[in-house]
Amino acid sequence: MAIKDYLRERFFPHMWCPGCGHGIVLNNMLRSIEQLGLSKNEIVMVSGIGCSSRISGYVDFHTLHTIHGRALAFATGVKLGLPELNVIVPMGDGDALAIGGNHFIHAARRNIDITAIVMNNRIYGMTGGQFSPLSGIGTMATTAPFRNIDHDFDVAELSKAAGATFVARTTTFHAKQITDIIKQAILHEGFSVVEILTQCPTYFGRKNREGSASNMMELYKKNTTPIGSQAKQENPELIERGILHEVEAPEYCNEYDKIIKAAMKGK
Amino acid sequence: MDPNIKFIQGNEVCVEAALYAGLNFFAGYPITPSTEIAEHLAQKLPEQGGKFIQMEDEIASMAAIIGASLTGKKVMTATSGPGFSLMQEALGYAIMTEIPCVIVNVMRGGPSTGLPTSVGQGDVMQARWGTHGDHGIIALTASNHQDVFSITIDAFNLAETYRTPVILLFDEVVGHMREKLVVPEPGEIPIVERLRTSVKGGVDYHPYLPREDGRLPMSDFGGVHRYNVTGLYHDMWGFPSNNPSVVQGLHRHLNDKITNNVNQISRYKEYYLEDAECILISYGSAARSALHVVQERRPRGEKLGLLELQTLWPFPYQMIKEKCENAKSIAVVELNAGQVLRAVKRAVNDPEKVFLANRIDGVFITPVDIRNMLRFVQGRGA
Ligand SMILES: Cc1ncc(C[n+]2csc(CCOP(=O)(O)OP(=O)(O)O)c2C)c(N)n1
């Protein structure tokens, strides 16, 4: 199938700004799904609120566009309701880690088989450029007009500590890697987190003088390095890309099925 | 003893009834005085192949049941005041997206943490207007175990019929007291199953285009129809729209589907209303004391009657107006500062004849309390 066959063309044009990285994520996520040969009927995409969350409207799956921060809680209901479905949850950094932070760590802790994609543009795009828990110290935002003094989360470390069994990171510059990582995240049985650095030239770029979208993507190339590379040892500031953590652990829906078996036998 | 006869708590009755109605998915977070509902379902659902999940909070609980409902499950959550407050945004989402679900609020004293282990009925207006924006809502209540059983089943049936969240406003006294329940045989009380679309796969399905009767046939996630569900105003495909006629149409639909069916949704019980000069209007546990007063006073020739409301929303204005036409006085018996009182005043011809008989101190209202207040109402002084 062609990528186009996964899109709801009726609902285009999309609402993203020129240069926004979210479309690159959409494109490569669909490539992963195509390469895995998944049927459209077995995929549910659940999202919250934000520019990134609008992604669910454009794809021809079962799509649930919910409320800000709660997508993983809705997704938990969907997945437990029908565990045979593949549940994918694209989220903004604010959606996933500010308002949705609690749901994020608890979904990870349960190790429920959901693929969470954090589209990290380090800013609240939808509401016009306020800082997020991933903006980091020293960044500028409409609500940090002098400079941001809020520390940021390391999504990967947070996910790992909370119990996610697959954690990976890449950027919109490394489009092929997005496809590759999302494929593995979907195949992984358990809670998977994929952080994708995605540019917001309109707000983050402008406020922080990072220039055009292509400039911002150049920065992703410059500031990141494959995991375990020599470059990282030489320059610890570099952000690592690739699969950062992958372990096997009992998955929530499988465990629940065992509970049902035991409970029904006991009766 | 007949296994169908039980002596149990109201919260357990709600559980029995929900299972009778076909509940197979529950998500919740513990809170007094509703916790027994979660505890019993944690045991009973897996025994029947259903699922129980303890979420991280009430927001997540509400979200999870909506998600599960979309996969074709009959779903419920249970909470009390503080948790009900947390659920409001997701409740509005279920209203907007027309997802059947049942929310039990076993009311305690509020606001805030209030009186966690004491009775209150202060969430009547929150049930109506707790979430933002205009909307229709169904809220039901009951005063005794047999009625808790049937009204809980009604809640599931109405949720499926109107594709809407239905709120069960029980209270601490009803939830925690023990009394007899006779469990009906399977099939004795009709169960409404979800209306699913007959549109075949590959044919354009309009998930948000109501039929002529206002009903909206559903398609489960995972089925042949892939569609979008959103809390934004949306068109017949479920795609976001701010086209004024689409917005107005959906706004009207969400209100009208409930308010235009008030007679179908309204449940109430009446005692000695035909010749009543003074009518007590009450609901939930407070109605037990009100009924006691009426039954005690009637043999003494006092023309007292009781109208027990089981549907609180949509409010049965017309029915109340008619029933109260000939009454000289009306006393609303409730455990709050007058939430139903206000609605009753709006309903009747002469609001001056409507009085409040209440308690707001966390103590259950007794027949003596009501009798004392009636003396004022009837002009007999203290
Ligand atoms: C309860 C609630 N609070 C606030 C908002 C307003 N709001 C909408 S999107 C958003 C943040 C979006 O940022 P992010 O999640 O990082 O996604 P992005 O738009 O950058 O892709 C906020 C605060 C809301 N919709 N709901």
XYZ file of C-alpha atoms in Angstrom, chain B:
382
model
C -32.402 -19.408 52.090
C -33.242 -18.341 48.567
C -29.886 -17.388 46.957
C -31.654 -14.552 45.174
C -32.450 -12.886 48.479
C -29.543 -10.886 49.802
C -28.872 -8.665 52.785
C -26.155 -6.353 51.510
C -24.886 -2.783 51.272
C -26.259 -0.388 48.697
C -22.876 -0.219 47.005
C -22.981 -3.989 46.525
C -26.486 -3.732 45.119
C -25.164 -1.308 42.525
C -22.492 -3.888 41.633
C -25.024 -6.719 41.325
C -27.250 -4.586 39.130
C -24.421 -3.380 36.926
C -23.388 -6.972 36.265
C -27.015 -7.878 35.583
C -27.071 -5.047 33.024
C -23.995 -6.462 31.296
C -21.159 -4.408 32.786
C -17.849 -5.861 31.615
C -15.366 -3.046 32.168
C -14.780 -0.909 35.242
C -12.038 1.629 35.951
C -11.845 3.500 39.223
C -9.888 5.064 42.023
C -10.738 4.409 45.686
C -12.740 7.013 47.585
C -15.098 6.841 50.543
C -18.002 6.166 50.500
C -17.927 4.479 47.094
C -14.891 2.204 47.475
C -16.857 -1.016 48.013
C -18.081 -0.767 44.430
C -14.509 -0.996 43.137
C -13.591 -3.723 45.606
C -16.496 -5.960 44.701
C -15.954 -5.470 40.987
C -12.231 -6.244 41.295
C -13.420 -9.648 42.500
C -16.493 -10.229 40.369
C -15.574 -8.895 36.942
C -12.658 -11.277 36.249
C -14.773 -14.160 37.516
C -17.095 -13.432 34.592
C -14.376 -12.681 32.072
C -14.728 -8.923 32.512
C -12.054 -6.422 33.442
C -11.382 -4.158 36.387
C -8.565 -1.648 36.446
C -7.473 0.627 39.265
C -6.277 3.790 37.566
C -3.962 6.491 38.886
C -6.792 8.959 39.507
C -10.396 9.727 38.611
C -9.496 11.628 35.463
C -7.790 8.513 34.163
C -10.685 6.327 35.327
C -13.177 8.353 33.342
C -10.848 8.357 30.333
C -10.320 4.597 30.498
C -14.014 3.757 30.570
C -14.633 5.967 27.550
C -11.839 4.191 25.678
C -13.200 0.783 26.631
C -16.748 1.743 25.691
C -15.499 2.433 22.169
C -14.328 -1.164 21.956
C -17.894 -2.302 22.621
C -17.810 -2.798 26.370
C -20.451 -1.776 28.870
C -18.548 0.447 31.243
C -18.813 2.129 34.615
C -16.754 4.061 37.135
C -17.605 4.954 40.729
C -16.489 7.821 42.927
C -17.538 10.497 45.396
C -17.344 14.330 45.486
C -13.632 15.067 45.020
C -13.299 12.369 42.377
C -16.465 13.530 40.647
C -14.927 17.003 40.427
C -11.873 15.531 38.715
C -14.016 13.675 36.207
C -15.809 16.710 34.845
C -13.651 17.420 31.797
C -13.721 13.827 30.582
C -17.429 13.649 31.364
C -17.930 16.548 28.964
C -15.879 14.639 26.410
C -18.201 11.635 26.707
C -21.184 13.950 26.247
C -19.658 15.566 23.167
C -18.571 12.277 21.597
C -21.779 10.466 22.662
C -20.088 7.540 24.347
C -22.326 5.377 26.567
C -20.994 5.093 30.120
C -22.239 5.080 33.705
C -20.716 7.193 36.488
C -21.679 6.437 40.070
C -21.266 9.264 42.576
C -21.947 8.101 46.114
C -22.371 11.564 47.591
C -20.732 12.708 50.799
C -20.482 16.125 52.465
C -18.678 18.794 50.437
C -17.185 21.078 49.235
C -13.577 19.882 49.103
C -12.675 16.899 51.268
C -15.649 17.948 53.374
C -17.117 15.066 55.322
C -15.687 11.891 53.776
C -17.720 9.468 55.871
C -20.945 11.434 56.231
C -23.963 11.755 54.032
C -24.696 14.704 51.775
C -26.629 15.405 48.578
C -24.688 18.452 47.500
C -23.690 17.287 44.011
C -27.069 17.586 42.310
C -26.153 20.792 40.541
C -22.635 19.589 39.808
C -24.150 16.602 38.047
C -26.129 19.027 35.923
C -23.551 21.716 35.259
C -20.207 20.384 36.475
C -18.667 20.192 33.036
C -18.356 23.291 30.879
C -20.681 24.274 28.061
C -24.364 23.699 27.372
C -25.295 20.062 27.371
C -28.005 17.597 28.293
C -27.332 15.082 31.028
C -29.135 12.217 32.735
C -28.809 11.777 36.496
C -30.747 9.172 38.461
C -31.026 8.279 42.124
C -32.814 5.852 44.461
C -33.654 5.479 48.141
C -33.767 1.738 48.772
C -31.966 -1.349 47.601
C -34.638 -2.729 45.321
C -34.750 0.633 43.578
C -30.963 0.974 43.518
C -30.996 -2.306 41.616
C -33.553 -1.279 39.023
C -32.313 2.296 38.630
C -28.744 1.098 38.055
C -30.008 -1.082 35.223
C -31.985 1.891 33.938
C -28.760 3.894 33.922
C -27.106 1.381 31.596
C -30.194 1.161 29.418
C -30.501 4.925 29.083
C -26.761 5.307 28.402
C -27.110 2.900 25.470
C -30.407 4.312 24.214
C -29.324 7.950 24.186
C -25.587 7.384 23.768
C -24.700 9.511 26.710
C -23.037 9.323 30.097
C -25.570 8.629 32.851
C -24.826 9.676 36.418
C -26.051 7.659 39.367
C -26.280 10.045 42.308
C -26.441 7.770 45.302
C -25.441 8.925 48.769
C -23.506 7.639 51.760
C -26.563 6.365 53.608
C -27.908 4.374 50.667
C -24.416 3.192 49.737
C -23.520 1.890 53.168
C -26.775 0.732 54.713
C -27.729 -2.914 54.576
C -31.218 -4.095 53.715
C -32.930 -6.810 51.764
C -32.573 -7.158 48.037
C -34.383 -9.682 45.889
C -32.269 -10.207 42.783
C -34.536 -10.589 39.753
C -34.144 -13.642 37.520
C -32.098 -13.074 34.362
C -34.419 -11.666 31.726
C -36.914 -10.340 34.256
C -35.702 -6.756 33.733
C -35.113 -5.890 30.061
C -31.581 -4.923 29.067
C -30.903 -2.514 26.216
C -28.009 -3.673 24.092
C -25.903 -1.287 22.073
C -27.369 -0.248 18.758
C -24.736 -1.068 16.172
C -24.692 0.100 12.603
C -25.921 -2.192 9.865
C -23.827 -0.333 7.284
C -21.482 -2.825 5.630
C -17.711 -2.456 5.448
C -16.528 -0.398 2.485
C -19.732 1.649 2.480
C -19.432 5.251 3.738
C -20.463 5.119 7.393
C -21.494 8.330 9.145
C -20.771 7.744 12.800
C -22.259 11.082 13.833
C -25.324 11.277 11.635
C -28.327 10.587 13.889
C -31.167 8.453 12.555
C -34.598 10.008 12.280
C -35.388 8.921 15.847
C -32.256 10.704 17.068
C -30.360 7.493 17.792
C -26.816 6.978 16.623
C -25.858 3.418 15.632
C -22.308 2.693 16.716
C -19.402 0.772 15.276
C -16.840 -0.704 17.649
C -13.171 0.171 17.339
C -11.452 -2.751 15.668
C -14.470 -3.257 13.393
C -14.832 -2.596 9.676
C -15.519 1.128 10.027
C -12.657 3.428 10.843
C -13.764 6.841 11.980
C -12.654 9.811 14.054
C -13.879 10.593 17.550
C -13.135 14.080 18.835
C -14.227 16.453 21.568
C -14.141 19.288 19.037
C -17.365 20.188 17.294
C -17.506 17.710 14.466
C -19.397 16.783 11.335
C -21.160 13.515 10.507
C -17.811 11.764 9.931
C -16.505 12.925 13.286
C -14.104 15.358 11.701
C -13.521 18.730 13.423
C -15.655 21.540 12.070
C -16.416 25.117 13.003
C -18.973 25.554 10.273
C -21.736 27.471 12.115
C -24.524 25.229 10.893
C -22.611 22.087 11.890
C -21.879 23.588 15.314
C -25.442 24.679 15.900
C -26.805 21.348 14.727
C -24.624 19.340 17.088
C -25.207 21.746 19.984
C -28.967 21.359 19.520
C -28.712 17.600 19.124
C -26.723 17.154 22.351
C -29.328 19.101 24.310
C -32.478 18.008 22.518
C -31.826 14.278 22.612
C -32.136 14.487 26.397
C -34.563 17.338 27.078
C -37.031 16.311 24.367
C -37.257 12.874 25.955
C -37.819 13.988 29.530
C -41.003 11.900 29.783
C -39.221 8.738 28.652
C -36.331 9.367 31.011
C -38.276 10.551 34.038
C -38.727 8.007 36.849
C -40.505 8.833 40.089
C -42.693 7.300 42.770
C -45.712 8.871 44.348
C -47.451 8.261 47.646
C -50.874 9.723 48.521
C -50.648 12.586 46.093
C -54.313 12.568 44.919
C -55.684 14.596 47.803
C -52.457 15.824 49.375
C -52.563 19.356 50.728
C -48.906 19.259 51.638
C -46.506 17.472 49.299
C -43.027 16.405 50.285
C -40.621 16.166 47.367
C -37.511 14.162 48.094
C -34.964 11.719 46.666
C -32.207 9.353 47.681
C -31.800 8.526 51.353
C -33.695 11.638 52.464
C -36.820 10.223 50.809
C -36.791 7.355 53.324
C -37.420 9.727 56.204
C -39.939 11.677 54.148
C -41.851 8.483 53.405
C -41.804 7.571 57.064
C -43.405 10.897 57.985
C -46.098 10.518 55.350
C -46.963 6.967 56.333
C -47.087 7.925 59.986
C -49.251 11.020 59.494
C -51.787 9.693 56.999
C -53.633 7.463 59.474
C -54.072 10.552 61.630
C -55.906 12.231 58.802
C -53.168 14.630 57.770
C -53.287 15.160 54.021
C -49.622 14.624 53.399
C -48.118 13.092 50.251
C -44.690 12.251 48.893
C -43.257 12.643 45.418
C -39.986 10.734 45.276
C -37.807 11.756 42.363
C -35.595 9.112 40.801
C -34.673 11.108 37.706
C -33.078 14.368 38.802
C -31.862 15.384 35.342
C -33.441 16.125 32.972
C -35.613 17.767 35.626
C -39.287 16.802 35.259
C -40.634 20.372 35.469
C -43.964 19.642 33.793
C -44.689 16.540 35.859
C -43.968 18.396 39.098
C -46.097 21.324 38.073
C -49.043 19.021 37.425
C -48.642 16.947 40.563
C -48.362 20.032 42.757
C -51.218 22.011 41.236
C -53.600 21.533 44.146
C -51.134 21.418 47.008
C -51.232 24.227 49.546
C -47.629 23.728 50.478
C -44.631 21.818 49.193
C -41.561 20.896 51.207
C -38.414 19.745 49.458
C -36.547 17.338 51.706
C -32.862 17.129 50.817
C -29.390 17.094 52.319
C -28.048 20.326 50.855
C -28.823 24.038 50.928
C -31.656 23.729 48.430
C -30.468 22.464 45.083
C -33.625 20.624 44.071
C -35.677 23.238 45.948
C -34.660 25.787 43.337
C -35.702 23.574 40.460
C -39.041 22.855 42.136
C -39.652 26.579 42.628
C -39.120 27.025 38.907
C -41.544 24.215 38.161
C -44.620 25.165 40.190
C -47.120 27.959 39.622
C -46.583 29.545 42.998
C -42.969 29.387 44.195
C -44.009 31.052 47.451
C -45.563 27.818 48.649
C -42.322 25.809 48.316
C -40.230 25.315 51.465
C -36.999 23.594 52.321
C -36.661 20.837 54.909
C -32.990 20.014 55.006
C -29.926 19.199 57.025
C -26.465 20.401 56.059
C -24.485 19.188 59.060
C -23.496 15.738 57.868
C -26.204 14.139 59.970
C -28.932 12.131 58.288
C -32.305 13.841 58.308
C -34.821 12.025 60.528
C -38.614 11.940 60.466
C -38.543 14.072 63.612
C -36.473 16.712 61.807
C -38.978 16.761 58.966
C -41.967 16.929 61.305
C -40.450 19.874 63.133
C -39.891 21.728 59.910
C -43.394 20.941 58.707
C -44.813 22.725 61.710
C -43.318 25.931 60.341
C -44.484 25.210 56.838
C -48.019 24.576 58.058
C -47.907 27.711 60.165
C -48.043 25.857 63.437
C -44.895 27.469 64.815
C -42.084 25.868 66.700
